[in-house]
Amino acid sequence: MPPISVLIKPASSGCNLKCKYCFYNDVAENRQVKSYGNMSEDTLEQIVKKTLEFADIQCNFAFQGGEPTLVGLDFYKKVIEFEKRYNKKNVRIVNTIQTNGISIDESFGRFLSENNFLVGLSIDGYKDLHDKNRVDYENRGTFSRVMKAVEIFNRYGVEYNILYVVTSESARHANKIYGFFKKNNFRYIQFIPCLDPLEEKGGYGYSLKPEIYGQFLKNTFDLWYKDILNNEAVSIRYFDNLLRRIMGYNTESCGMNGICSCQFVIEANGGVYPCDFYVTDQWYMGNIIEVDIETLSKSSKALEFIKSSNYICEDCRKCQWLNLCRGGCRREREPFYDGKPGLNKHCKAYDEFFNYSVERFYNAARYITNRR
């Protein structure tokens, strides 16, 4: 059997923040049961056991939410216990967790370090920008509390990267955000274009317009490219994956492959779905407690989900950038028409960006190859 990744939501849609643009809150609102509460130890045990029975070579357990730290540190101690118990094939296990940082304390930091968890920490840039959308239930900004988590991670040597959501406002401050990340020695960064709610098109204060996103990409690329040539490279996941494609390697970001794969997203009650953006009743595949991973991978919903993303519209077929873009993430090609995905909402931004940057991407590829 192949390597496998599963994305586990131990606290379901539960969260200690109320971020204004939260896509998972919208996902949860689009199903009959908004939250499945906290995952039981029995469900966790079945997930670890069945995933390790299926996996060969490597197995990735990713914990997200909502906010996955809400289940408490003892839950993750059980994760390690079950992994040791059921790793009969001695496969390589990679544990990751994505957090807003609010619940991170000394004990959590020490545990994550000792057990080699890779952490994705959400920070939307400097204080004013971060506090605009990443607020708690009393509408208070959270920047200072998140930076305390950074201090703990640094103290215990936790491996972490930064995730930030690009909104219409933050996109206008690309240079300042990049400078803030460099100043704080955040060298591994993933930016995520802000998503509008399902079945809706813009109109929100945070909605990201293609022309603004295109300029953001160009501004950020200029800084990233300059740092590569100065041997001060900052890892930006999207740019890194474009470089990989140009250099003849596969990309590791599913949204850049042009066709979906089954991500095995597991809700707190054991329900399994094909993608984090589609944890809705329509795409329910089955329950991990009742069936195994192989059966889930061959379920009608899994196959339908993959097949429905495979369509390439005529505009994409004619585009000179198809090999780089591949149409982009399915979620950015909503709404579907006649069961087929539309043109990526950021198509104009990508066209402008590739025209602006492609020669320097090839230069960067040659520079990196020569250095090696």
mmCIF file of C-alpha atoms in Angstrom:
data_model
loop_
_atom_site.group_PDB
_atom_site.id
_atom_site.type_symbol
_atom_site.label_atom_id
_atom_site.label_comp_id
_atom_site.label_asym_id
_atom_site.label_seq_id
_atom_site.Cartn_x
_atom_site.Cartn_y
_atom_site.Cartn_z
ATOM 1 C CA MET A 1 0.000 0.000 0.000
ATOM 2 C CA PRO A 2 1.163 3.582 -0.639
ATOM 3 C CA PRO A 3 2.112 6.296 1.856
ATOM 4 C CA ILE A 4 -0.960 8.023 3.239
ATOM 5 C CA SER A 5 -1.980 11.281 4.893
ATOM 6 C CA VAL A 6 -5.071 11.761 7.019
ATOM 7 C CA LEU A 7 -6.364 15.077 8.319
ATOM 8 C CA ILE A 8 -8.028 14.746 11.705
ATOM 9 C CA LYS A 9 -10.411 17.263 13.303
ATOM 10 C CA PRO A 10 -10.385 16.243 16.982
ATOM 11 C CA ALA A 11 -12.411 19.274 18.131
ATOM 12 C CA SER A 12 -14.619 19.364 15.023
ATOM 13 C CA SER A 13 -15.533 22.992 14.216
ATOM 14 C CA GLY A 14 -15.024 24.101 17.828
ATOM 15 C CA CYS A 15 -12.706 27.067 18.208
ATOM 16 C CA ASN A 16 -11.625 29.630 20.790
ATOM 17 C CA LEU A 17 -11.498 32.371 18.140
ATOM 18 C CA LYS A 18 -14.069 33.904 15.832
ATOM 19 C CA CYS A 19 -12.025 34.844 12.782
ATOM 20 C CA LYS A 20 -14.153 36.875 10.403
ATOM 21 C CA TYR A 21 -13.161 34.952 7.273
ATOM 22 C CA CYS A 22 -13.121 31.408 8.751
ATOM 23 C CA PHE A 23 -13.868 28.991 5.915
ATOM 24 C CA TYR A 24 -14.492 26.034 8.224
ATOM 25 C CA ASN A 25 -17.224 27.858 10.108
ATOM 26 C CA ASP A 26 -18.924 28.287 6.735
ATOM 27 C CA VAL A 27 -18.382 24.597 5.921
ATOM 28 C CA ALA A 28 -19.934 23.589 9.255
ATOM 29 C CA GLU A 29 -22.942 25.854 8.637
ATOM 30 C CA ASN A 30 -23.572 23.962 5.388
ATOM 31 C CA ARG A 31 -24.293 20.597 6.997
ATOM 32 C CA GLN A 32 -26.974 19.276 9.341
ATOM 33 C CA VAL A 33 -24.604 18.928 12.304
ATOM 34 C CA LYS A 34 -22.388 21.977 12.771
ATOM 35 C CA SER A 35 -20.113 20.438 15.416
ATOM 36 C CA TYR A 36 -19.440 16.828 16.380
ATOM 37 C CA GLY A 37 -17.833 17.806 19.692
ATOM 38 C CA ASN A 38 -14.530 16.344 20.847
ATOM 39 C CA MET A 39 -13.181 13.098 19.455
ATOM 40 C CA SER A 40 -13.247 10.090 21.797
ATOM 41 C CA GLU A 41 -10.159 8.010 22.526
ATOM 42 C CA ASP A 42 -11.864 4.983 20.941
ATOM 43 C CA THR A 43 -12.346 6.872 17.674
ATOM 44 C CA LEU A 44 -8.771 8.132 17.745
ATOM 45 C CA GLU A 45 -7.507 4.598 18.324
ATOM 46 C CA GLN A 46 -9.433 3.284 15.315
ATOM 47 C CA ILE A 47 -8.070 6.063 13.109
ATOM 48 C CA VAL A 48 -4.450 5.377 14.072
ATOM 49 C CA LYS A 49 -4.856 1.595 13.897
ATOM 50 C CA LYS A 50 -6.560 1.485 10.497
ATOM 51 C CA THR A 51 -4.343 4.130 8.926
ATOM 52 C CA LEU A 52 -1.161 2.334 9.978
ATOM 53 C CA GLU A 53 -2.569 -0.980 8.746
ATOM 54 C CA PHE A 54 -3.025 0.616 5.322
ATOM 55 C CA ALA A 55 0.206 2.625 5.083
ATOM 56 C CA ASP A 56 3.597 1.662 3.748
ATOM 57 C CA ILE A 57 6.825 3.673 3.900
ATOM 58 C CA GLN A 58 5.302 6.808 5.476
ATOM 59 C CA CYS A 59 2.164 7.885 7.303
ATOM 60 C CA ASN A 60 1.187 11.511 7.974
ATOM 61 C CA PHE A 61 -1.250 12.445 10.722
ATOM 62 C CA ALA A 62 -2.330 16.101 10.469
ATOM 63 C CA PHE A 63 -4.473 17.671 13.193
ATOM 64 C CA GLN A 64 -6.617 20.684 12.317
ATOM 65 C CA GLY A 65 -9.909 22.236 13.300
ATOM 66 C CA GLY A 66 -11.615 24.330 14.268
ATOM 67 C CA GLU A 67 -8.840 24.561 16.843
ATOM 68 C CA PRO A 68 -7.282 21.132 17.486
ATOM 69 C CA THR A 69 -5.577 22.059 20.772
ATOM 70 C CA LEU A 70 -9.004 22.383 22.454
ATOM 71 C CA VAL A 71 -9.048 18.628 23.088
ATOM 72 C CA GLY A 72 -6.113 19.072 25.464
ATOM 73 C CA LEU A 73 -2.606 17.727 25.742
ATOM 74 C CA ASP A 74 -3.624 14.289 27.025
ATOM 75 C CA PHE A 75 -5.320 13.590 23.677
ATOM 76 C CA TYR A 76 -2.002 14.008 21.858
ATOM 77 C CA LYS A 77 -0.197 11.844 24.390
ATOM 78 C CA LYS A 78 -2.690 9.147 23.386
ATOM 79 C CA VAL A 79 -1.827 9.790 19.739
ATOM 80 C CA ILE A 80 1.813 8.911 20.437
ATOM 81 C CA GLU A 81 0.796 5.900 22.541
ATOM 82 C CA PHE A 82 -1.436 4.499 19.772
ATOM 83 C CA GLU A 83 1.181 5.166 17.087
ATOM 84 C CA LYS A 84 3.748 3.145 19.017
ATOM 85 C CA ARG A 85 1.227 0.367 19.635
ATOM 86 C CA TYR A 86 0.005 -0.046 16.055
ATOM 87 C CA ASN A 87 3.050 0.772 13.924
ATOM 88 C CA LYS A 88 3.678 -2.920 13.208
ATOM 89 C CA LYS A 89 5.332 -2.208 9.836
ATOM 90 C CA ASN A 90 7.701 0.352 11.331
ATOM 91 C CA VAL A 91 6.669 3.016 8.796
ATOM 92 C CA ARG A 92 7.903 6.581 9.157
ATOM 93 C CA ILE A 93 5.278 8.641 11.007
ATOM 94 C CA VAL A 94 4.993 12.405 10.580
ATOM 95 C CA ASN A 95 2.746 14.352 12.949
ATOM 96 C CA THR A 96 1.627 17.896 12.182
ATOM 97 C CA ILE A 97 -0.783 20.279 13.858
ATOM 98 C CA GLN A 98 -2.253 23.566 12.677
ATOM 99 C CA THR A 99 -3.112 25.967 15.498
ATOM 100 C CA ASN A 100 -4.017 29.561 16.244
ATOM 101 C CA GLY A 101 -1.583 29.371 19.177
ATOM 102 C CA ILE A 102 -3.984 30.643 21.841
ATOM 103 C CA SER A 103 -3.933 27.450 23.945
ATOM 104 C CA ILE A 104 -0.195 26.808 23.658
ATOM 105 C CA ASP A 105 1.540 26.763 27.042
ATOM 106 C CA GLU A 106 4.881 25.499 28.318
ATOM 107 C CA SER A 107 3.672 21.887 28.585
ATOM 108 C CA PHE A 108 2.269 21.885 25.064
ATOM 109 C CA GLY A 109 5.457 23.428 23.677
ATOM 110 C CA ARG A 110 7.658 20.880 25.424
ATOM 111 C CA PHE A 111 5.483 17.977 24.177
ATOM 112 C CA LEU A 112 5.478 19.174 20.564
ATOM 113 C CA SER A 113 9.253 19.499 20.633
ATOM 114 C CA GLU A 114 9.928 16.143 22.282
ATOM 115 C CA ASN A 115 7.614 14.334 19.841
ATOM 116 C CA ASN A 116 8.789 16.130 16.692
ATOM 117 C CA PHE A 117 5.470 17.663 15.696
ATOM 118 C CA LEU A 118 5.625 20.117 12.806
ATOM 119 C CA VAL A 119 3.373 23.065 13.676
ATOM 120 C CA GLY A 120 1.535 25.401 11.338
ATOM 121 C CA LEU A 121 0.930 28.624 13.257
ATOM 122 C CA SER A 122 -1.609 31.146 11.973
ATOM 123 C CA ILE A 123 -0.330 34.743 11.948
ATOM 124 C CA ASP A 124 -1.721 37.246 9.466
ATOM 125 C CA GLY A 125 1.294 39.572 9.608
ATOM 126 C CA TYR A 126 2.005 42.462 11.928
ATOM 127 C CA LYS A 127 -0.337 43.431 14.765
ATOM 128 C CA ASP A 128 -2.753 45.824 13.039
ATOM 129 C CA LEU A 129 -3.400 43.435 10.162
ATOM 130 C CA HIS A 130 -3.583 40.300 12.287
ATOM 131 C CA ASP A 131 -6.008 41.854 14.770
ATOM 132 C CA LYS A 132 -8.366 43.038 12.041
ATOM 133 C CA ASN A 133 -9.773 39.570 11.340
ATOM 134 C CA ARG A 134 -8.256 37.123 13.850
ATOM 135 C CA VAL A 135 -10.334 38.038 16.908
ATOM 136 C CA ASP A 136 -11.829 36.206 19.874
ATOM 137 C CA TYR A 137 -15.497 35.995 20.840
ATOM 138 C CA GLU A 138 -15.283 39.401 22.492
ATOM 139 C CA ASN A 139 -13.910 40.868 19.249
ATOM 140 C CA ARG A 140 -10.474 41.416 20.786
ATOM 141 C CA GLY A 141 -7.355 41.043 18.675
ATOM 142 C CA THR A 142 -5.143 38.041 19.358
ATOM 143 C CA PHE A 143 -1.725 39.079 18.039
ATOM 144 C CA SER A 144 -0.023 39.394 21.434
ATOM 145 C CA ARG A 145 -1.303 35.997 22.556
ATOM 146 C CA VAL A 146 -0.109 34.317 19.359
ATOM 147 C CA MET A 147 3.351 35.851 19.705
ATOM 148 C CA LYS A 148 3.571 34.260 23.171
ATOM 149 C CA ALA A 149 3.190 30.907 21.420
ATOM 150 C CA VAL A 150 6.076 31.915 19.138
ATOM 151 C CA GLU A 151 8.220 32.564 22.223
ATOM 152 C CA ILE A 152 7.383 29.113 23.596
ATOM 153 C CA PHE A 153 8.132 27.411 20.268
ATOM 154 C CA ASN A 154 11.477 29.176 20.030
ATOM 155 C CA ARG A 155 12.344 28.296 23.615
ATOM 156 C CA TYR A 156 11.728 24.576 23.131
ATOM 157 C CA GLY A 157 12.978 24.324 19.561
ATOM 158 C CA VAL A 158 9.579 23.433 18.086
ATOM 159 C CA GLU A 159 9.666 23.219 14.289
ATOM 160 C CA TYR A 160 6.980 25.530 12.939
ATOM 161 C CA ASN A 161 5.934 27.437 9.863
ATOM 162 C CA ILE A 162 3.646 30.412 9.386
ATOM 163 C CA LEU A 163 0.262 30.334 7.676
ATOM 164 C CA TYR A 164 -1.440 33.569 6.783
ATOM 165 C CA VAL A 165 -4.624 34.409 4.952
ATOM 166 C CA VAL A 166 -4.379 36.954 2.154
ATOM 167 C CA THR A 167 -7.371 39.302 2.286
ATOM 168 C CA SER A 168 -8.180 42.351 0.177
ATOM 169 C CA GLU A 169 -6.509 44.560 2.769
ATOM 170 C CA SER A 170 -3.443 42.504 3.662
ATOM 171 C CA ALA A 171 -2.702 41.996 -0.049
ATOM 172 C CA ARG A 172 -1.991 45.720 -0.279
ATOM 173 C CA HIS A 173 0.739 45.425 2.352
ATOM 174 C CA ALA A 174 2.809 42.572 0.926
ATOM 175 C CA ASN A 175 6.152 44.321 1.427
ATOM 176 C CA LYS A 176 5.472 45.195 5.054
ATOM 177 C CA ILE A 177 4.201 41.693 5.860
ATOM 178 C CA TYR A 178 7.261 40.089 4.260
ATOM 179 C CA GLY A 179 9.504 42.411 6.239
ATOM 180 C CA PHE A 180 7.694 41.541 9.472
ATOM 181 C CA PHE A 181 8.150 37.814 8.851
ATOM 182 C CA LYS A 182 11.843 38.215 8.064
ATOM 183 C CA LYS A 183 12.424 40.410 11.106
ATOM 184 C CA ASN A 184 10.963 37.658 13.309
ATOM 185 C CA ASN A 185 13.002 34.980 11.522
ATOM 186 C CA PHE A 186 9.896 33.266 10.140
ATOM 187 C CA ARG A 187 11.586 31.453 7.263
ATOM 188 C CA TYR A 188 8.840 29.008 6.269
ATOM 189 C CA ILE A 189 5.659 30.663 5.079
ATOM 190 C CA GLN A 190 2.427 29.590 3.440
ATOM 191 C CA PHE A 191 -0.065 32.174 2.260
ATOM 192 C CA ILE A 192 -3.653 31.179 1.603
ATOM 193 C CA PRO A 193 -5.952 33.265 -0.641
ATOM 194 C CA CYS A 194 -9.006 34.182 1.395
ATOM 195 C CA LEU A 195 -12.100 32.161 0.485
ATOM 196 C CA ASP A 196 -15.601 33.531 0.216
ATOM 197 C CA PRO A 197 -18.399 31.357 1.650
ATOM 198 C CA LEU A 198 -19.538 28.426 -0.505
ATOM 199 C CA GLU A 199 -21.846 29.331 -3.376
ATOM 200 C CA GLU A 200 -21.143 33.053 -2.967
ATOM 201 C CA LYS A 201 -19.094 35.547 -4.971
ATOM 202 C CA GLY A 202 -17.322 38.310 -3.062
ATOM 203 C CA GLY A 203 -18.949 41.291 -1.455
ATOM 204 C CA TYR A 204 -17.251 40.870 1.919
ATOM 205 C CA GLY A 205 -14.756 43.263 3.453
ATOM 206 C CA TYR A 206 -12.110 40.555 3.322
ATOM 207 C CA SER A 207 -12.966 39.298 -0.199
ATOM 208 C CA LEU A 208 -9.859 39.032 -2.351
ATOM 209 C CA LYS A 209 -10.197 40.587 -5.795
ATOM 210 C CA PRO A 210 -8.092 39.155 -8.671
ATOM 211 C CA GLU A 211 -6.423 42.457 -9.513
ATOM 212 C CA ILE A 212 -5.367 42.973 -5.892
ATOM 213 C CA TYR A 213 -4.171 39.381 -5.581
ATOM 214 C CA GLY A 214 -2.134 39.681 -8.774
ATOM 215 C CA GLN A 215 -0.270 42.701 -7.432
ATOM 216 C CA PHE A 216 0.283 40.900 -4.118
ATOM 217 C CA LEU A 217 1.871 37.960 -5.924
ATOM 218 C CA LYS A 218 4.180 40.249 -7.891
ATOM 219 C CA ASN A 219 5.270 42.269 -4.862
ATOM 220 C CA THR A 220 5.916 39.181 -2.745
ATOM 221 C CA PHE A 221 7.750 37.445 -5.582
ATOM 222 C CA ASP A 222 10.134 40.399 -6.030
ATOM 223 C CA LEU A 223 11.190 40.133 -2.390
ATOM 224 C CA TRP A 224 11.442 36.345 -2.450
ATOM 225 C CA TYR A 225 13.486 36.317 -5.657
ATOM 226 C CA LYS A 226 15.889 38.966 -4.366
ATOM 227 C CA ASP A 227 16.491 36.914 -1.212
ATOM 228 C CA ILE A 228 17.267 33.794 -3.254
ATOM 229 C CA LEU A 229 19.974 35.632 -5.205
ATOM 230 C CA ASN A 230 21.365 37.018 -1.932
ATOM 231 C CA ASN A 231 21.502 33.512 -0.423
ATOM 232 C CA GLU A 232 18.902 34.550 2.168
ATOM 233 C CA ALA A 233 16.138 32.349 0.825
ATOM 234 C CA VAL A 234 12.738 32.369 2.535
ATOM 235 C CA SER A 235 10.546 29.354 1.847
ATOM 236 C CA ILE A 236 7.164 30.397 0.449
ATOM 237 C CA ARG A 237 5.183 27.269 -0.297
ATOM 238 C CA TYR A 238 3.438 28.455 -3.463
ATOM 239 C CA PHE A 239 6.623 29.778 -5.048
ATOM 240 C CA ASP A 240 8.597 26.726 -3.923
ATOM 241 C CA ASN A 241 6.078 24.459 -5.644
ATOM 242 C CA LEU A 242 6.235 26.460 -8.858
ATOM 243 C CA LEU A 243 10.010 26.073 -8.744
ATOM 244 C CA ARG A 244 9.613 22.330 -8.252
ATOM 245 C CA ARG A 245 7.406 22.106 -11.327
ATOM 246 C CA ILE A 246 9.840 24.135 -13.434
ATOM 247 C CA MET A 247 12.704 21.900 -12.259
ATOM 248 C CA GLY A 248 10.812 18.750 -13.259
ATOM 249 C CA TYR A 249 9.586 17.599 -9.842
ATOM 250 C CA ASN A 250 6.064 16.923 -8.606
ATOM 251 C CA THR A 251 4.380 19.550 -6.478
ATOM 252 C CA GLU A 252 3.354 18.608 -2.924
ATOM 253 C CA SER A 253 0.435 21.054 -2.767
ATOM 254 C CA CYS A 254 -2.764 19.280 -3.839
ATOM 255 C CA GLY A 255 -4.352 22.496 -5.131
ATOM 256 C CA MET A 256 -1.632 22.831 -7.770
ATOM 257 C CA ASN A 257 -2.048 19.400 -9.371
ATOM 258 C CA GLY A 258 -5.029 20.158 -11.593
ATOM 259 C CA ILE A 259 -7.028 17.214 -10.267
ATOM 260 C CA CYS A 260 -8.151 16.439 -6.745
ATOM 261 C CA SER A 261 -7.052 13.475 -4.697
ATOM 262 C CA CYS A 262 -8.763 12.014 -1.657
ATOM 263 C CA GLN A 263 -7.382 13.693 1.481
ATOM 264 C CA PHE A 264 -9.211 11.529 4.093
ATOM 265 C CA VAL A 265 -10.474 14.329 6.316
ATOM 266 C CA ILE A 266 -11.825 12.754 9.511
ATOM 267 C CA GLU A 267 -14.310 14.581 11.700
ATOM 268 C CA ALA A 268 -14.559 14.118 15.459
ATOM 269 C CA ASN A 269 -17.257 11.431 15.156
ATOM 270 C CA GLY A 270 -15.161 9.404 12.683
ATOM 271 C CA GLY A 271 -16.953 10.648 9.556
ATOM 272 C CA VAL A 272 -14.636 10.811 6.536
ATOM 273 C CA TYR A 273 -14.661 13.340 3.687
ATOM 274 C CA PRO A 274 -12.413 13.816 0.633
ATOM 275 C CA CYS A 275 -11.235 17.405 1.245
ATOM 276 C CA ASP A 276 -10.998 19.970 4.037
ATOM 277 C CA PHE A 277 -13.005 22.436 1.928
ATOM 278 C CA TYR A 278 -15.838 19.928 1.443
ATOM 279 C CA VAL A 279 -16.608 18.430 4.856
ATOM 280 C CA THR A 280 -20.306 18.622 4.007
ATOM 281 C CA ASP A 281 -23.127 16.099 3.970
ATOM 282 C CA GLN A 282 -22.938 15.881 0.178
ATOM 283 C CA TRP A 283 -19.408 14.473 0.309
ATOM 284 C CA TYR A 284 -19.689 12.110 3.277
ATOM 285 C CA MET A 285 -17.739 8.936 2.388
ATOM 286 C CA GLY A 286 -18.391 6.761 5.429
ATOM 287 C CA ASN A 287 -17.168 6.337 8.996
ATOM 288 C CA ILE A 288 -13.680 5.116 9.923
ATOM 289 C CA ILE A 289 -15.132 3.169 12.847
ATOM 290 C CA GLU A 290 -17.195 1.020 10.464
ATOM 291 C CA VAL A 291 -14.938 0.643 7.393
ATOM 292 C CA ASP A 292 -11.237 0.586 6.570
ATOM 293 C CA ILE A 293 -9.120 3.069 4.617
ATOM 294 C CA GLU A 294 -8.990 1.002 1.430
ATOM 295 C CA THR A 295 -12.774 0.725 1.319
ATOM 296 C CA LEU A 296 -13.111 4.463 1.889
ATOM 297 C CA SER A 297 -10.613 5.204 -0.894
ATOM 298 C CA LYS A 298 -12.782 3.246 -3.350
ATOM 299 C CA SER A 299 -16.113 4.637 -2.162
ATOM 300 C CA SER A 300 -18.455 6.140 -4.724
ATOM 301 C CA LYS A 301 -18.161 9.598 -3.125
ATOM 302 C CA ALA A 302 -14.350 9.545 -3.224
ATOM 303 C CA LEU A 303 -14.321 8.538 -6.889
ATOM 304 C CA GLU A 304 -17.036 11.063 -7.780
ATOM 305 C CA PHE A 305 -15.126 13.859 -6.037
ATOM 306 C CA ILE A 306 -11.931 13.124 -7.922
ATOM 307 C CA LYS A 307 -13.708 12.725 -11.264
ATOM 308 C CA SER A 308 -15.643 15.982 -10.911
ATOM 309 C CA SER A 309 -12.392 17.962 -10.596
ATOM 310 C CA ASN A 310 -10.866 16.478 -13.745
ATOM 311 C CA TYR A 311 -12.582 18.801 -16.216
ATOM 312 C CA ILE A 312 -10.418 21.399 -17.984
ATOM 313 C CA CYS A 313 -12.399 24.282 -19.470
ATOM 314 C CA GLU A 314 -11.645 25.578 -22.960
ATOM 315 C CA ASP A 315 -10.041 28.799 -21.713
ATOM 316 C CA CYS A 316 -7.589 26.733 -19.653
ATOM 317 C CA ARG A 317 -6.773 24.439 -22.568
ATOM 318 C CA LYS A 318 -5.757 27.441 -24.649
ATOM 319 C CA CYS A 319 -3.750 29.135 -21.894
ATOM 320 C CA GLN A 320 0.038 29.303 -22.196
ATOM 321 C CA TRP A 321 0.334 28.833 -18.423
ATOM 322 C CA LEU A 322 -1.697 25.611 -18.138
ATOM 323 C CA ASN A 323 1.351 23.512 -17.270
ATOM 324 C CA LEU A 324 2.246 25.856 -14.385
ATOM 325 C CA CYS A 325 -1.244 26.669 -13.146
ATOM 326 C CA ARG A 326 -3.149 23.412 -13.876
ATOM 327 C CA GLY A 327 -6.355 25.363 -13.261
ATOM 328 C CA GLY A 328 -5.696 25.756 -9.537
ATOM 329 C CA CYS A 329 -7.630 24.460 -6.552
ATOM 330 C CA ARG A 330 -11.127 23.099 -7.145
ATOM 331 C CA ARG A 331 -12.484 25.310 -4.340
ATOM 332 C CA GLU A 332 -11.423 28.391 -6.335
ATOM 333 C CA ARG A 333 -13.336 27.067 -9.361
ATOM 334 C CA GLU A 334 -16.708 27.180 -7.621
ATOM 335 C CA PRO A 335 -19.545 27.434 -8.464
ATOM 336 C CA PHE A 336 -19.809 24.417 -10.777
ATOM 337 C CA TYR A 337 -21.984 24.572 -13.885
ATOM 338 C CA ASP A 338 -23.614 21.369 -15.190
ATOM 339 C CA GLY A 339 -21.443 19.465 -12.740
ATOM 340 C CA LYS A 340 -18.230 20.996 -14.087
ATOM 341 C CA PRO A 341 -15.848 23.450 -12.397
ATOM 342 C CA GLY A 342 -15.656 26.972 -13.778
ATOM 343 C CA LEU A 343 -12.647 29.147 -14.451
ATOM 344 C CA ASN A 344 -10.470 29.822 -11.417
ATOM 345 C CA LYS A 345 -11.645 33.029 -9.724
ATOM 346 C CA HIS A 346 -8.019 34.245 -9.653
ATOM 347 C CA CYS A 347 -7.299 33.387 -13.306
ATOM 348 C CA LYS A 348 -6.513 36.992 -14.255
ATOM 349 C CA ALA A 349 -4.202 37.322 -11.256
ATOM 350 C CA TYR A 350 -2.242 34.202 -12.220
ATOM 351 C CA ASP A 351 -1.985 35.251 -15.873
ATOM 352 C CA GLU A 352 -0.606 38.640 -14.845
ATOM 353 C CA PHE A 353 1.750 37.051 -12.329
ATOM 354 C CA PHE A 354 3.196 34.425 -14.666
ATOM 355 C CA ASN A 355 3.789 36.993 -17.385
ATOM 356 C CA TYR A 356 5.630 39.093 -14.813
ATOM 357 C CA SER A 357 7.702 36.379 -13.121
ATOM 358 C CA VAL A 358 8.259 33.328 -15.299
ATOM 359 C CA GLU A 359 11.688 34.287 -16.661
ATOM 360 C CA ARG A 360 12.973 34.904 -13.155
ATOM 361 C CA PHE A 361 11.537 31.591 -11.968
ATOM 362 C CA TYR A 362 13.678 29.867 -14.584
ATOM 363 C CA ASN A 363 16.656 31.986 -13.507
ATOM 364 C CA ALA A 364 16.070 30.960 -9.897
ATOM 365 C CA ALA A 365 15.907 27.295 -10.938
ATOM 366 C CA ARG A 366 19.228 27.582 -12.778
ATOM 367 C CA TYR A 367 20.804 29.470 -9.854
ATOM 368 C CA ILE A 368 19.720 26.826 -7.335
ATOM 369 C CA THR A 369 20.871 23.968 -9.599
ATOM 370 C CA ASN A 370 24.292 25.553 -10.112
ATOM 371 C CA ARG A 371 24.742 26.126 -6.378
ATOM 372 C CA ARG A 372 24.041 22.462 -5.741
#
